[in-house]
Tab-separated table of C-alpha atoms in Angstrom:
chain	number	residue	atom	x	y	z
A	1	UNK	CA	-70.196	-4.674	-87.426
A	2	UNK	CA	-66.426	-5.184	-87.365
A	3	UNK	CA	-65.576	-1.483	-87.698
A	4	UNK	CA	-68.189	-0.347	-85.224
A	5	UNK	CA	-70.157	2.855	-85.527
A	6	UNK	CA	-67.801	5.556	-86.734
A	7	UNK	CA	-68.157	9.259	-87.400
A	8	UNK	CA	-66.133	9.930	-90.530
A	9	UNK	CA	-66.561	13.691	-90.982
A	10	UNK	CA	-62.921	14.392	-90.108
A	11	UNK	CA	-61.810	12.074	-92.902
A	12	UNK	CA	-63.797	13.892	-95.559
A	13	UNK	CA	-62.835	17.477	-94.847
A	14	UNK	CA	-61.133	19.220	-97.776
A	15	UNK	CA	-57.452	20.069	-97.544
A	16	UNK	CA	-55.318	22.630	-99.350
A	17	UNK	CA	-51.590	23.261	-99.591
A	18	UNK	CA	-50.043	25.693	-102.083
A	19	UNK	CA	-51.881	25.154	-105.372
A	20	UNK	CA	-53.190	21.696	-104.482
A	21	UNK	CA	-56.779	21.208	-103.320
A	22	UNK	CA	-57.898	17.805	-102.049
A	23	UNK	CA	-61.494	16.703	-101.575
A	24	UNK	CA	-60.654	14.691	-98.452
A	25	UNK	CA	-57.835	13.578	-96.143
A	26	UNK	CA	-57.328	10.134	-97.685
A	27	UNK	CA	-53.987	9.392	-99.360
A	28	UNK	CA	-52.913	6.342	-101.315
A	29	UNK	CA	-49.529	5.388	-99.911
A	30	UNK	CA	-46.674	4.704	-102.339
A	31	UNK	CA	-46.309	0.973	-102.943
A	32	UNK	CA	-43.603	-0.597	-105.084
A	33	UNK	CA	-45.174	-3.068	-107.519
A	34	UNK	CA	-42.314	-3.835	-109.980
A	35	UNK	CA	-44.824	-3.652	-112.810
A	36	UNK	CA	-43.191	-1.240	-115.250
A	37	UNK	CA	-41.036	-3.293	-117.673
A	38	UNK	CA	-37.876	-1.429	-118.664
A	39	UNK	CA	-38.979	1.400	-116.381
A	40	UNK	CA	-41.995	2.343	-118.509
A	41	UNK	CA	-45.493	2.538	-116.959
A	42	UNK	CA	-48.221	1.329	-119.290
A	43	UNK	CA	-51.985	1.096	-119.663
A	44	UNK	CA	-52.270	-1.313	-116.719
A	45	UNK	CA	-50.497	1.162	-114.439
A	46	UNK	CA	-52.843	3.931	-115.551
A	47	UNK	CA	-55.884	1.754	-114.875
A	48	UNK	CA	-54.524	0.749	-111.458
A	49	UNK	CA	-54.171	4.336	-110.265
A	50	UNK	CA	-57.380	5.520	-111.932
A	51	UNK	CA	-59.390	2.904	-110.053
A	52	UNK	CA	-58.256	4.407	-106.722
A	53	UNK	CA	-59.132	7.898	-107.953
A	54	UNK	CA	-62.579	6.645	-108.968
A	55	UNK	CA	-62.822	5.061	-105.523
A	56	UNK	CA	-62.611	8.441	-103.840
A	57	UNK	CA	-58.974	8.763	-102.759
A	58	UNK	CA	-58.071	12.421	-102.220
A	59	UNK	CA	-54.392	12.135	-103.190
A	60	UNK	CA	-52.543	9.271	-104.853
A	61	UNK	CA	-48.789	8.966	-104.321
A	62	UNK	CA	-47.135	6.833	-106.963
A	63	UNK	CA	-44.829	3.947	-106.310
A	64	UNK	CA	-41.174	4.880	-106.025
A	65	UNK	CA	-40.048	6.254	-109.392
A	66	UNK	CA	-36.343	6.286	-110.059
A	67	UNK	CA	-34.336	9.355	-110.984
A	68	UNK	CA	-31.770	9.407	-113.786
A	69	UNK	CA	-28.802	7.837	-111.994
A	70	UNK	CA	-27.287	4.422	-112.801
A	71	UNK	CA	-27.573	3.316	-109.158
A	72	UNK	CA	-31.077	4.633	-108.554
A	73	UNK	CA	-32.785	1.289	-109.192
A	74	UNK	CA	-32.166	-2.343	-108.290
A	75	UNK	CA	-35.008	-3.964	-110.258
A	76	UNK	CA	-35.639	-3.650	-114.013
A	77	UNK	CA	-39.407	-3.151	-113.603
A	78	UNK	CA	-39.285	-0.130	-111.307
A	79	UNK	CA	-40.721	2.878	-113.164
A	80	UNK	CA	-38.429	5.733	-114.210
A	81	UNK	CA	-39.073	9.463	-114.477
A	82	UNK	CA	-36.577	9.920	-117.288
A	83	UNK	CA	-36.497	8.847	-120.899
A	84	UNK	CA	-39.087	9.581	-123.572
A	85	UNK	CA	-41.023	6.320	-123.164
A	86	UNK	CA	-41.312	6.580	-119.369
A	87	UNK	CA	-42.404	10.218	-119.535
A	88	UNK	CA	-45.051	9.326	-122.117
A	89	UNK	CA	-46.228	6.462	-119.905
A	90	UNK	CA	-46.625	8.737	-116.902
A	91	UNK	CA	-48.599	11.175	-119.065
A	92	UNK	CA	-51.168	8.415	-119.552
A	93	UNK	CA	-51.286	7.705	-115.828
A	94	UNK	CA	-51.791	11.353	-114.882
A	95	UNK	CA	-54.421	11.864	-117.570
A	96	UNK	CA	-56.341	8.787	-116.353
A	97	UNK	CA	-56.253	9.906	-112.720
A	98	UNK	CA	-57.336	13.437	-113.562
A	99	UNK	CA	-60.136	12.132	-115.775
A	100	UNK	CA	-61.383	10.171	-112.751
A	101	UNK	CA	-61.359	13.338	-110.634
A	102	UNK	CA	-58.250	12.456	-108.650
A	103	UNK	CA	-54.998	14.171	-107.713
A	104	UNK	CA	-51.616	12.469	-107.974
A	105	UNK	CA	-48.077	13.056	-106.684
A	106	UNK	CA	-44.945	11.482	-108.152
A	107	UNK	CA	-42.522	9.924	-105.679
A	108	UNK	CA	-38.867	10.561	-106.578
A	109	UNK	CA	-36.624	7.680	-105.540
A	110	UNK	CA	-33.019	6.525	-105.440
A	111	UNK	CA	-32.390	3.167	-103.743
A	112	UNK	CA	-28.827	4.095	-102.731
A	113	UNK	CA	-26.641	1.367	-101.257
A	114	UNK	CA	-29.461	-1.143	-100.935
A	115	UNK	CA	-29.033	-4.481	-102.672
A	116	UNK	CA	-32.333	-6.097	-103.669
A	117	UNK	CA	-32.421	-9.492	-101.938
A	118	UNK	CA	-34.800	-10.776	-104.612
A	119	UNK	CA	-32.453	-9.808	-107.451
A	120	UNK	CA	-28.858	-9.889	-106.195
A	121	UNK	CA	-27.544	-9.784	-109.769
A	122	UNK	CA	-29.346	-6.539	-110.614
A	123	UNK	CA	-27.284	-3.362	-110.814
A	124	UNK	CA	-25.155	-4.132	-107.746
A	125	UNK	CA	-22.044	-2.648	-109.321
A	126	UNK	CA	-23.763	0.737	-109.584
A	127	UNK	CA	-25.022	1.017	-106.010
A	128	UNK	CA	-23.939	4.274	-104.416
A	129	UNK	CA	-24.322	5.530	-100.868
A	130	UNK	CA	-22.864	8.057	-98.420
A	131	UNK	CA	-19.864	5.917	-97.521
A	132	UNK	CA	-20.179	2.699	-99.535
A	133	UNK	CA	-21.346	0.604	-96.572
A	134	UNK	CA	-24.605	-1.141	-95.765
A	135	UNK	CA	-26.629	-1.059	-92.549
A	136	UNK	CA	-24.262	-3.552	-90.941
A	137	UNK	CA	-21.162	-1.538	-91.784
A	138	UNK	CA	-20.130	-3.966	-94.524
A	139	UNK	CA	-18.757	-2.693	-97.862
A	140	UNK	CA	-21.444	-2.304	-100.512
A	141	UNK	CA	-21.263	-0.250	-103.680
A	142	UNK	CA	-19.466	3.061	-104.034
A	143	UNK	CA	-19.051	6.003	-101.682
A	144	UNK	CA	-20.408	9.122	-103.358
A	145	UNK	CA	-17.817	11.789	-104.118
A	146	UNK	CA	-18.631	15.445	-104.795
A	147	UNK	CA	-19.232	14.810	-108.486
A	148	UNK	CA	-21.675	11.981	-107.767
A	149	UNK	CA	-23.553	14.094	-105.245
A	150	UNK	CA	-23.856	16.980	-107.668
A	151	UNK	CA	-25.011	14.660	-110.449
A	152	UNK	CA	-27.587	13.125	-108.129
A	153	UNK	CA	-28.924	16.525	-107.117
A	154	UNK	CA	-29.269	17.394	-110.799
A	155	UNK	CA	-31.106	14.113	-111.433
A	156	UNK	CA	-33.644	14.899	-108.695
A	157	UNK	CA	-34.229	18.282	-110.319
A	158	UNK	CA	-34.722	16.720	-113.762
A	159	UNK	CA	-37.170	14.226	-112.308
A	160	UNK	CA	-39.180	16.916	-110.529
A	161	UNK	CA	-39.177	19.113	-113.634
A	162	UNK	CA	-40.434	16.195	-115.740
A	163	UNK	CA	-43.165	15.567	-113.167
A	164	UNK	CA	-44.322	19.177	-113.369
A	165	UNK	CA	-44.324	19.164	-117.168
A	166	UNK	CA	-46.287	15.908	-117.242
A	167	UNK	CA	-48.961	17.439	-115.034
A	168	UNK	CA	-48.465	15.790	-111.649
A	169	UNK	CA	-50.095	17.724	-108.811
A	170	UNK	CA	-47.188	17.343	-106.359
A	171	UNK	CA	-43.900	15.529	-105.879
A	172	UNK	CA	-42.802	13.411	-102.951
A	173	UNK	CA	-39.130	12.935	-102.088
A	174	UNK	CA	-38.493	9.440	-100.738
A	175	UNK	CA	-36.136	9.591	-97.748
A	176	UNK	CA	-37.316	6.536	-95.793
A	177	UNK	CA	-36.841	2.798	-95.310
A	178	UNK	CA	-33.084	2.611	-95.727
A	179	UNK	CA	-32.759	4.055	-99.240
A	180	UNK	CA	-30.339	6.766	-100.385
A	181	UNK	CA	-31.555	9.900	-98.608
A	182	UNK	CA	-32.348	7.886	-95.498
A	183	UNK	CA	-28.783	6.550	-95.602
A	184	UNK	CA	-27.568	10.145	-95.343
A	185	UNK	CA	-29.848	10.744	-92.356
A	186	UNK	CA	-28.851	7.523	-90.578
A	187	UNK	CA	-25.706	7.633	-88.427
A	188	UNK	CA	-25.062	3.940	-89.135
A	189	UNK	CA	-24.545	4.519	-92.859
A	190	UNK	CA	-23.406	8.149	-92.856
A	191	UNK	CA	-20.023	8.526	-91.184
A	192	UNK	CA	-18.808	11.168	-93.602
A	193	UNK	CA	-16.559	13.933	-92.320
A	194	UNK	CA	-17.377	16.533	-94.974
A	195	UNK	CA	-20.366	18.909	-95.076
A	196	UNK	CA	-22.733	16.003	-95.808
A	197	UNK	CA	-22.026	14.194	-92.552
A	198	UNK	CA	-21.610	14.713	-88.818
A	199	UNK	CA	-24.399	15.433	-86.324
A	200	UNK	CA	-28.124	15.284	-86.947
A	201	UNK	CA	-28.374	18.672	-88.626
A	202	UNK	CA	-25.348	17.944	-90.817
A	203	UNK	CA	-26.677	14.534	-91.857
A	204	UNK	CA	-29.876	16.199	-93.042
A	205	UNK	CA	-27.899	18.563	-95.299
A	206	UNK	CA	-28.051	16.425	-98.445
A	207	UNK	CA	-31.799	15.596	-98.214
A	208	UNK	CA	-32.431	19.282	-97.471
A	209	UNK	CA	-30.426	20.296	-100.521
A	210	UNK	CA	-32.534	17.942	-102.656
A	211	UNK	CA	-35.675	19.667	-101.359
A	212	UNK	CA	-34.152	23.128	-101.882
A	213	UNK	CA	-33.204	22.475	-105.495
A	214	UNK	CA	-36.488	20.801	-106.319
A	215	UNK	CA	-38.363	23.760	-104.837
A	216	UNK	CA	-36.344	26.173	-106.946
A	217	UNK	CA	-36.974	24.096	-110.071
A	218	UNK	CA	-40.753	23.616	-109.741
A	219	UNK	CA	-41.700	26.999	-108.282
A	220	UNK	CA	-44.070	27.898	-105.492
A	221	UNK	CA	-47.400	26.450	-106.621
A	222	UNK	CA	-46.518	22.748	-106.606
A	223	UNK	CA	-46.301	21.087	-103.167
A	224	UNK	CA	-43.339	19.002	-102.028
A	225	UNK	CA	-43.920	16.029	-99.744
A	226	UNK	CA	-41.028	14.492	-97.823
A	227	UNK	CA	-41.322	10.880	-96.652
A	228	UNK	CA	-39.144	9.602	-93.813
A	229	UNK	CA	-39.125	6.791	-91.268
A	230	UNK	CA	-37.383	5.697	-88.119
A	231	UNK	CA	-37.332	2.026	-89.166
A	232	UNK	CA	-35.202	0.645	-91.974
A	233	UNK	CA	-35.503	-2.508	-94.030
A	234	UNK	CA	-31.966	-3.177	-92.860
A	235	UNK	CA	-32.984	-2.675	-89.210
A	236	UNK	CA	-36.612	-2.498	-88.095
A	237	UNK	CA	-35.552	-1.196	-84.678
A	238	UNK	CA	-33.448	1.674	-86.012
A	239	UNK	CA	-34.040	5.188	-84.701
A	240	UNK	CA	-32.863	8.356	-86.391
A	241	UNK	CA	-34.001	10.426	-83.422
A	242	UNK	CA	-34.642	9.561	-79.786
A	243	UNK	CA	-36.337	12.730	-78.531
A	244	UNK	CA	-38.616	15.540	-79.727
A	245	UNK	CA	-35.648	17.911	-79.676
A	246	UNK	CA	-33.650	15.665	-81.992
A	247	UNK	CA	-36.695	15.330	-84.228
A	248	UNK	CA	-36.818	19.066	-84.741
A	249	UNK	CA	-33.055	19.323	-85.243
A	250	UNK	CA	-33.127	16.771	-88.036
A	251	UNK	CA	-36.249	17.918	-89.890
A	252	UNK	CA	-36.043	21.709	-89.486
A	253	UNK	CA	-33.525	22.110	-92.365
A	254	UNK	CA	-35.799	20.078	-94.635
A	255	UNK	CA	-38.840	22.188	-93.793
A	256	UNK	CA	-36.850	25.385	-94.232
A	257	UNK	CA	-35.675	24.139	-97.629
A	258	UNK	CA	-39.231	24.049	-98.921
A	259	UNK	CA	-41.063	20.871	-97.872
A	260	UNK	CA	-44.815	21.392	-97.384
A	261	UNK	CA	-45.931	18.045	-95.969
A	262	UNK	CA	-43.940	15.513	-93.945
A	263	UNK	CA	-45.053	11.944	-94.636
A	264	UNK	CA	-44.217	9.968	-91.501
A	265	UNK	CA	-43.856	6.256	-92.164
A	266	UNK	CA	-44.576	4.035	-89.167
A	267	UNK	CA	-45.081	0.302	-89.158
A	268	UNK	CA	-48.151	0.764	-86.909
A	269	UNK	CA	-49.652	4.256	-86.807
A	270	UNK	CA	-51.199	3.825	-83.347
A	271	UNK	CA	-47.902	3.358	-81.518
A	272	UNK	CA	-46.389	6.272	-79.561
A	273	UNK	CA	-42.910	7.364	-80.598
A	274	UNK	CA	-41.591	8.869	-77.364
A	275	UNK	CA	-42.553	7.856	-73.817
A	276	UNK	CA	-43.730	11.334	-72.837
A	277	UNK	CA	-46.874	11.233	-75.013
A	278	UNK	CA	-49.291	9.051	-76.979
A	279	UNK	CA	-48.545	11.062	-80.136
A	280	UNK	CA	-47.479	9.037	-83.143
A	281	UNK	CA	-44.669	10.072	-85.477
A	282	UNK	CA	-46.853	12.360	-87.594
A	283	UNK	CA	-48.265	13.938	-84.447
A	284	UNK	CA	-44.858	14.785	-83.053
A	285	UNK	CA	-43.630	16.247	-86.345
A	286	UNK	CA	-46.699	18.453	-86.656
A	287	UNK	CA	-46.378	19.649	-83.062
A	288	UNK	CA	-42.660	20.405	-83.197
A	289	UNK	CA	-42.390	21.849	-86.705
A	290	UNK	CA	-45.849	23.347	-87.280
A	291	UNK	CA	-46.189	21.636	-90.648
A	292	UNK	CA	-48.826	19.422	-92.255
A	293	UNK	CA	-48.202	15.703	-91.802
A	294	UNK	CA	-49.393	12.358	-93.121
A	295	UNK	CA	-49.871	9.413	-90.768
A	296	UNK	CA	-49.466	5.905	-92.168
A	297	UNK	CA	-48.937	2.386	-90.888
A	298	UNK	CA	-51.414	-0.525	-91.039
A	299	UNK	CA	-54.440	1.775	-91.315
A	300	UNK	CA	-57.578	-0.368	-91.327
A	301	UNK	CA	-55.626	-3.595	-90.741
A	302	UNK	CA	-54.524	-5.395	-87.594
A	303	UNK	CA	-50.920	-6.277	-88.490
A	304	UNK	CA	-48.108	-4.414	-90.217
A	305	UNK	CA	-46.668	-4.943	-93.683
A	306	UNK	CA	-43.670	-6.954	-92.536
A	307	UNK	CA	-45.907	-9.479	-90.767
A	308	UNK	CA	-48.015	-9.770	-93.927
A	309	UNK	CA	-44.977	-10.366	-96.125
A	310	UNK	CA	-43.895	-13.071	-93.675
A	311	UNK	CA	-47.086	-14.954	-94.460
A	312	UNK	CA	-49.569	-13.817	-91.803
A	313	UNK	CA	-52.844	-12.692	-93.315
A	314	UNK	CA	-54.219	-9.481	-91.779
A	315	UNK	CA	-57.732	-8.875	-90.558
A	316	UNK	CA	-59.681	-5.638	-90.525
A	317	UNK	CA	-59.229	-3.166	-87.685
A	318	UNK	CA	-61.546	-0.381	-86.537
A	319	UNK	CA	-60.641	3.077	-87.806
A	320	UNK	CA	-62.387	4.799	-84.892
A	321	UNK	CA	-59.112	5.572	-83.028
A	322	UNK	CA	-57.636	6.950	-86.233
A	323	UNK	CA	-60.622	9.220	-86.773
A	324	UNK	CA	-60.421	10.519	-83.224
A	325	UNK	CA	-56.774	11.464	-83.735
A	326	UNK	CA	-57.550	13.095	-87.067
A	327	UNK	CA	-60.454	15.045	-85.583
A	328	UNK	CA	-58.125	16.292	-82.836
A	329	UNK	CA	-55.717	17.526	-85.565
A	330	UNK	CA	-52.889	15.302	-84.368
A	331	UNK	CA	-52.039	15.010	-88.082
A	332	UNK	CA	-53.626	16.218	-91.313
A	333	UNK	CA	-53.812	13.331	-93.766
A	334	UNK	CA	-54.059	9.536	-93.581
A	335	UNK	CA	-52.268	7.186	-95.994
A	336	UNK	CA	-53.433	3.661	-96.748
A	337	UNK	CA	-51.486	1.014	-98.628
A	338	UNK	CA	-52.568	-2.633	-98.512
A	339	UNK	CA	-56.114	-1.565	-97.644
A	340	UNK	CA	-56.404	0.248	-100.985
A	341	UNK	CA	-55.025	-2.715	-102.896
A	342	UNK	CA	-57.793	-4.847	-101.408
A	343	UNK	CA	-60.434	-2.118	-101.650
A	344	UNK	CA	-59.895	0.435	-104.453
A	345	UNK	CA	-63.209	2.063	-103.481
A	346	UNK	CA	-62.373	2.185	-99.754
A	347	UNK	CA	-62.954	5.935	-99.492
A	348	UNK	CA	-66.377	5.781	-101.109
A	349	UNK	CA	-67.395	2.712	-99.126
A	350	UNK	CA	-66.432	4.320	-95.822
A	351	UNK	CA	-68.134	7.598	-96.709
A	352	UNK	CA	-71.310	5.676	-97.506
A	353	UNK	CA	-71.065	3.522	-94.355
A	354	UNK	CA	-70.785	0.311	-96.390
A	355	UNK	CA	-68.285	-1.381	-94.087
A	356	UNK	CA	-69.670	-4.838	-94.822
A	357	UNK	CA	-68.270	-4.523	-98.366
A	358	UNK	CA	-64.672	-4.039	-97.210
A	359	UNK	CA	-62.288	-6.938	-97.743
A	360	UNK	CA	-59.030	-7.688	-95.886
A	361	UNK	CA	-55.799	-7.699	-97.859
A	362	UNK	CA	-54.132	-10.970	-98.743
A	363	UNK	CA	-50.713	-11.508	-100.264
A	364	UNK	CA	-52.182	-13.015	-103.440
A	365	UNK	CA	-53.432	-9.554	-104.359
A	366	UNK	CA	-49.858	-8.503	-105.099
A	367	UNK	CA	-49.793	-10.748	-108.148
A	368	UNK	CA	-52.171	-8.565	-110.126
A	369	UNK	CA	-51.981	-4.921	-111.124
A	370	UNK	CA	-55.661	-4.113	-110.725
């Protein structure tokens, strides 16, 4: 049996944070699908998420959903969390997931100064970033002034408020992979000399302020997740922090602002982050900040996303090492992406020991919203 004999009890323990109760530790990772024409999710989107809820996923995190800023998107089929039609569409998604017994978090997103290589004509004039430069230091878009920053903070609040009114169970703030909030965290793209730039703690000020205002707007019952990464689409080898001390310095303001769970995006979850330990990124964050964390990165597969998008088809990988880490409380939750596209019922199949039914992901699966 390709997955071997595994003891999955740790994966199916319940989990609670604030007013959110999850049946297990399995999370559907946010995955951009570009399947919401004019920013409006439809019946197909609702069916897509409901299938994963029916399949036993404890918490679904939506694809990146853009806030109400002109530069927040760089593709016309990214879903929005503003406008009457988009809000109504998300109502259908949430209702479908809840009807299937699932829980769902909305991911709030602003692409920042990131030009979409697939659509170079799309919205480039509106791109905004900390200093109007890309990951190579080249001019791109507009540097955000105080008015733009304040308007962006207000847009995050409106998005979170809409999510609460719709009935989402949590919100996740996207601050990873080279997009806007990550650009503020990253020294390469944030060379500001005002209160939004400087050292590690200062560079975290704007993401922390987003968390603080969202917390104030949605109250104390609704959890806030915060997703971050070392790697960037602009630079896979980038590092925001190089030591556990720096890790705490950067993330402490975000935790203090009101984040409940830190979602730690790695390309391969099993890789250690610092040479002093075998802990992965989620493990280090939990140890240093005493906060719940989500581990993610090629869970159940043998190659990372970037290798897949380059044309290499992944195979299945044993989850035994993952389960051992979870049982040891290295982290609290486990997010799966491609694996759940290939296997919407992955959670139920694993719980039932039906490993022979699991299928590896292939890139052709991205063509359908199913």
